[in-house]
Short mmCIF file of C-alpha atoms in Angstrom, two decimals:
data_model
loop_
_atom_site.label_atom_id
_atom_site.label_comp_id
_atom_site.label_asym_id
_atom_site.label_seq_id
_atom_site.Cartn_x
_atom_site.Cartn_y
_atom_site.Cartn_z
CA ASP A 1 -4.04 -6.10 14.76
CA ILE A 2 -7.02 -5.51 12.45
CA GLN A 3 -7.68 -8.20 10.06
CA MET A 4 -9.05 -7.46 6.69
CA THR A 5 -11.05 -10.31 4.75
CA GLN A 6 -11.46 -9.95 1.10
CA THR A 7 -14.16 -12.10 -0.83
CA PRO A 8 -14.22 -13.30 -3.21
CA SER A 9 -10.36 -14.26 -3.75
CA THR A 10 -10.94 -14.70 -7.47
CA LEU A 11 -13.90 -13.35 -9.51
CA SER A 12 -14.37 -14.43 -13.25
CA ALA A 13 -16.35 -11.82 -15.22
CA SER A 14 -16.83 -10.55 -18.82
CA VAL A 15 -16.40 -7.32 -20.10
CA GLY A 16 -19.62 -5.04 -19.46
CA ASP A 17 -20.44 -7.08 -16.28
CA ARG A 18 -20.88 -5.27 -13.06
CA VAL A 19 -18.61 -6.74 -10.29
CA THR A 20 -18.52 -6.12 -6.53
CA ILE A 21 -15.79 -6.85 -4.17
CA THR A 22 -16.12 -7.24 -0.30
CA CYS A 23 -13.92 -6.19 2.32
CA ARG A 24 -14.68 -6.98 6.14
CA ALA A 25 -12.70 -5.68 9.00
CA SER A 26 -12.37 -7.50 12.12
CA GLN A 27 -13.21 -4.15 14.22
CA ASN A 28 -14.85 -0.78 13.40
CA ILE A 29 -12.70 1.20 11.36
CA ASN A 30 -15.16 4.02 10.44
CA SER A 31 -14.26 5.04 6.88
CA TRP A 32 -10.59 4.52 6.92
CA LEU A 33 -10.47 2.19 4.08
CA ALA A 34 -8.70 2.61 0.54
CA TRP A 35 -8.80 0.23 -2.51
CA TYR A 36 -6.08 -0.51 -4.75
CA GLN A 37 -5.57 -1.94 -8.25
CA GLN A 38 -2.62 -3.74 -8.97
CA LYS A 39 -1.52 -5.33 -12.43
CA PRO A 40 1.28 -8.01 -12.79
CA GLY A 41 4.85 -6.41 -12.36
CA LYS A 42 3.31 -3.04 -11.49
CA ALA A 43 2.78 -1.03 -8.29
CA PRO A 44 -0.68 -0.58 -6.83
CA LYS A 45 -2.57 2.22 -7.77
CA LEU A 46 -4.95 4.29 -5.70
CA LEU A 47 -8.81 3.97 -6.79
CA ILE A 48 -10.70 5.03 -3.62
CA TYR A 49 -9.86 6.42 -0.34
CA ARG A 50 -11.86 7.38 2.86
CA ALA A 51 -13.98 4.42 1.71
CA SER A 52 -16.09 6.33 -1.06
CA ILE A 53 -13.91 9.19 -2.39
CA LEU A 54 -12.63 8.57 -5.87
CA ALA A 55 -8.88 9.15 -6.33
CA SER A 56 -7.84 11.75 -8.99
CA GLY A 57 -8.03 10.46 -12.63
CA VAL A 58 -9.74 7.24 -11.73
CA PRO A 59 -12.64 6.57 -14.07
CA SER A 60 -16.15 7.05 -12.54
CA ARG A 61 -17.17 3.41 -13.34
CA PHE A 62 -15.28 2.66 -9.92
CA SER A 63 -17.03 3.27 -6.83
CA GLY A 64 -16.67 2.66 -3.12
CA SER A 65 -19.14 2.29 -0.18
CA GLY A 66 -19.52 1.20 3.21
CA SER A 67 -18.42 2.10 6.95
CA GLY A 68 -17.74 0.35 10.34
CA THR A 69 -16.82 -3.16 9.14
CA GLU A 70 -17.88 -3.80 5.80
CA PHE A 71 -16.93 -2.24 2.31
CA THR A 72 -17.65 -2.74 -1.23
CA LEU A 73 -15.85 -1.72 -4.64
CA ALA A 74 -17.95 -1.97 -7.49
CA ILE A 75 -17.09 -1.62 -10.96
CA SER A 76 -20.20 -0.68 -13.02
CA SER A 77 -19.26 -2.07 -16.38
CA LEU A 78 -16.24 -3.87 -16.44
CA GLN A 79 -13.71 -2.83 -19.13
CA PRO A 80 -10.46 -4.83 -20.59
CA ASP A 81 -8.11 -2.88 -18.57
CA ASP A 82 -9.78 -3.53 -15.23
CA PHE A 83 -8.67 -7.00 -15.35
CA ALA A 84 -6.38 -6.97 -12.24
CA THR A 85 -5.96 -7.81 -8.60
CA TYR A 86 -7.86 -5.33 -6.11
CA PHE A 87 -6.83 -5.00 -2.52
CA CYS A 88 -8.35 -3.16 0.44
CA GLN A 89 -6.22 -1.42 3.25
CA GLN A 90 -7.50 -0.07 6.32
CA CYS A 91 -5.57 2.68 8.29
CA HIS A 92 -7.67 3.35 11.35
CA ARG A 93 -5.04 1.82 13.39
CA TYR A 94 -1.23 0.93 13.15
CA SER A 95 -0.35 -1.58 12.06
CA PHE A 96 -2.09 -0.67 8.81
CA THR A 97 -3.34 -3.99 6.97
CA PHE A 98 -4.33 -4.92 3.61
CA GLY A 99 -7.02 -7.52 2.38
CA GLY A 100 -5.67 -10.65 0.83
CA GLY A 101 -6.66 -9.34 -2.54
CA THR A 102 -9.21 -10.23 -5.35
CA ASN A 103 -8.06 -11.20 -8.60
CA VAL A 104 -10.50 -10.24 -11.34
CA GLU A 105 -10.00 -12.68 -14.33
CA ILE A 106 -11.53 -12.81 -17.75
CA LYS A 107 -14.42 -15.48 -17.89
CA GLU B 1 4.67 14.74 -11.70
CA VAL B 2 5.25 12.82 -8.48
CA HIS B 3 8.35 10.26 -9.06
CA LEU B 4 9.39 7.79 -6.27
CA LEU B 5 12.61 5.60 -7.22
CA GLU B 6 13.74 2.93 -4.59
CA SER B 7 17.15 1.32 -5.12
CA GLY B 8 19.47 -0.76 -2.92
CA GLY B 9 17.64 -4.05 -3.17
CA ASP B 10 20.02 -7.07 -3.24
CA LEU B 11 20.84 -10.88 -2.34
CA VAL B 12 21.70 -11.05 1.37
CA GLN B 13 22.42 -13.93 3.72
CA PRO B 14 19.99 -14.62 6.66
CA GLY B 15 21.12 -12.39 9.65
CA GLY B 16 22.59 -9.77 7.29
CA SER B 17 21.92 -6.12 6.79
CA LEU B 18 20.68 -3.85 3.98
CA ARG B 19 19.64 -0.22 3.63
CA ILE B 20 17.24 0.60 0.96
CA SER B 21 16.34 4.11 -0.42
CA CYS B 22 13.73 5.83 -2.28
CA ALA B 23 14.40 9.29 -4.07
CA ALA B 24 11.54 11.65 -4.31
CA SER B 25 10.65 14.21 -6.81
CA GLY B 26 7.95 16.11 -8.17
CA PHE B 27 6.50 17.08 -4.73
CA THR B 28 7.33 18.98 -1.62
CA PHE B 29 8.81 15.91 0.36
CA SER B 30 8.92 17.46 3.77
CA ASN B 31 5.22 18.04 3.56
CA TYR B 32 4.21 14.45 3.37
CA ALA B 33 4.43 11.18 5.53
CA MET B 34 5.90 8.33 3.83
CA ASN B 35 5.81 4.64 3.98
CA TRP B 36 7.38 1.19 3.17
CA VAL B 37 5.05 -1.57 1.94
CA ARG B 38 6.25 -4.89 0.69
CA GLN B 39 5.24 -7.85 -1.46
CA ALA B 40 6.42 -11.17 -1.13
CA PRO B 41 6.75 -13.03 -4.53
CA GLY B 42 3.27 -13.97 -5.72
CA LYS B 43 1.75 -12.83 -2.37
CA GLY B 44 -0.14 -9.70 -1.17
CA LEU B 45 0.73 -6.48 -0.03
CA GLU B 46 2.28 -5.88 3.75
CA TRP B 47 2.85 -2.63 5.26
CA VAL B 48 5.96 -2.21 6.89
CA SER B 49 6.63 1.07 8.43
CA GLU B 50 5.57 4.97 8.29
CA ILE B 51 7.51 8.09 9.15
CA SER B 52 5.85 11.54 9.49
CA ASP B 53 6.63 14.48 7.53
CA ARG B 54 9.37 16.03 9.72
CA GLY B 55 10.25 12.30 11.05
CA GLY B 56 8.81 12.87 14.56
CA SER B 57 6.37 10.10 14.54
CA ILE B 58 7.55 6.77 13.39
CA PHE B 59 5.52 3.15 13.56
CA TYR B 60 6.57 -0.30 12.36
CA ALA B 61 4.65 -3.47 11.46
CA ASP B 62 5.14 -6.19 14.50
CA SER B 63 7.01 -8.28 12.20
CA VAL B 64 9.91 -5.97 11.71
CA LYS B 65 9.86 -3.92 14.95
CA GLY B 66 13.34 -4.14 16.36
CA ARG B 67 14.97 -5.22 13.39
CA PHE B 68 14.08 -2.45 10.83
CA THR B 69 14.57 1.49 11.15
CA ILE B 70 12.88 3.84 8.80
CA SER B 71 14.35 7.48 8.31
CA ARG B 72 14.44 10.29 5.91
CA ASP B 73 16.39 13.19 4.81
CA ASN B 74 14.13 15.98 3.73
CA SER B 75 17.08 18.07 2.24
CA ALA B 76 17.82 15.20 0.07
CA ASN B 77 14.29 14.48 -0.52
CA THR B 78 15.05 10.68 0.26
CA LEU B 79 13.70 7.87 2.49
CA TYR B 80 15.51 5.07 3.99
CA LEU B 81 15.02 1.84 5.45
CA GLN B 82 17.74 0.10 7.33
CA MET B 83 17.28 -3.72 7.62
CA ASN B 84 19.06 -5.76 10.21
CA SER B 85 18.81 -9.18 11.34
CA LEU B 86 17.27 -10.25 7.74
CA ARG B 87 15.39 -13.44 7.65
CA ALA B 88 14.25 -15.56 4.65
CA GLU B 89 10.48 -14.17 5.24
CA ASP B 90 11.73 -10.65 4.76
CA THR B 91 12.38 -11.59 0.84
CA ALA B 92 10.12 -9.16 -1.04
CA LEU B 93 9.50 -6.31 -3.42
CA TYR B 94 9.82 -3.21 -1.30
CA PHE B 95 7.97 -0.18 -2.45
CA CYS B 96 7.95 3.26 -1.02
CA ALA B 97 4.64 5.14 -0.97
CA LYS B 98 3.34 8.68 -0.40
CA GLY B 99 0.53 9.32 1.75
CA ILE B 100 -2.37 11.23 0.08
CA CYS B 101 -3.50 14.71 1.29
CA THR B 102 -6.26 16.91 0.86
CA ASP B 103 -6.61 20.61 1.27
CA VAL B 104 -7.82 19.89 4.72
CA THR B 105 -5.67 16.66 6.00
CA CYS B 106 -3.66 13.99 5.03
CA TYR B 107 -4.27 10.17 5.23
CA SER B 108 -2.15 7.13 5.31
CA MET B 109 -3.47 5.96 1.92
CA PHE B 110 -0.98 5.85 -0.65
CA ASP B 111 -1.63 7.75 -4.07
CA SER B 112 1.99 7.17 -5.15
CA TRP B 113 3.99 4.42 -5.35
CA GLY B 114 7.69 3.62 -6.65
CA GLN B 115 8.32 0.53 -8.63
CA GLY B 116 9.89 -1.52 -5.99
CA THR B 117 13.26 -2.97 -5.15
CA LEU B 118 13.81 -6.34 -4.70
CA VAL B 119 15.29 -7.66 -1.19
CA THR B 120 16.20 -11.55 -1.33
CA VAL B 121 17.38 -13.19 1.97
CA SER B 122 19.01 -16.58 1.01
CA SER B 123 22.18 -18.48 1.96
#
């Protein structure tokens, strides 16, 4: 299986900060990567698909970049609603795999 | 509006069986591949299985292969997961999830999720 390694596992930041989360794949997955946001007790929400395409209704402060094995999710100016856990997911090859998650917490 | 509603989660003994369901509405169910994704308490996300729009292609995670069976009834807009030989490590919240489609193609990236149904395997 393709392993997805997310860093950091926890990120402490303040409202207005720019934050970045990295996801590394154990092999080339081209652009077959998605990013999700999950809040406690809720289902994940799709933010980015095909590595850089913003999903419908997602604020433009979110952006995704990368291809191959290294990918980044950036939040340009962190808002109170953005404190959550973020996951990456590859769908290049079965079995699909998720990163371990990054918990973005209030500093 | 897309709506996915899982049901059927329960407390089951190790070695037991359970079938969970996902009722879909708000979109043309038969046009989309569907997936099951699970999340153990306090843990990350684990993809479980995918079934294509007409049911002709099916894939499983190694951790459930041979024990779980995904199926769908497009006439009833419902997705199923039959789980046999359940183990303690199968304890999780099980989400059904819909793949995203553009005008051109579809991807196994999930733009709609249900709220989940809890399966607990314990004696």
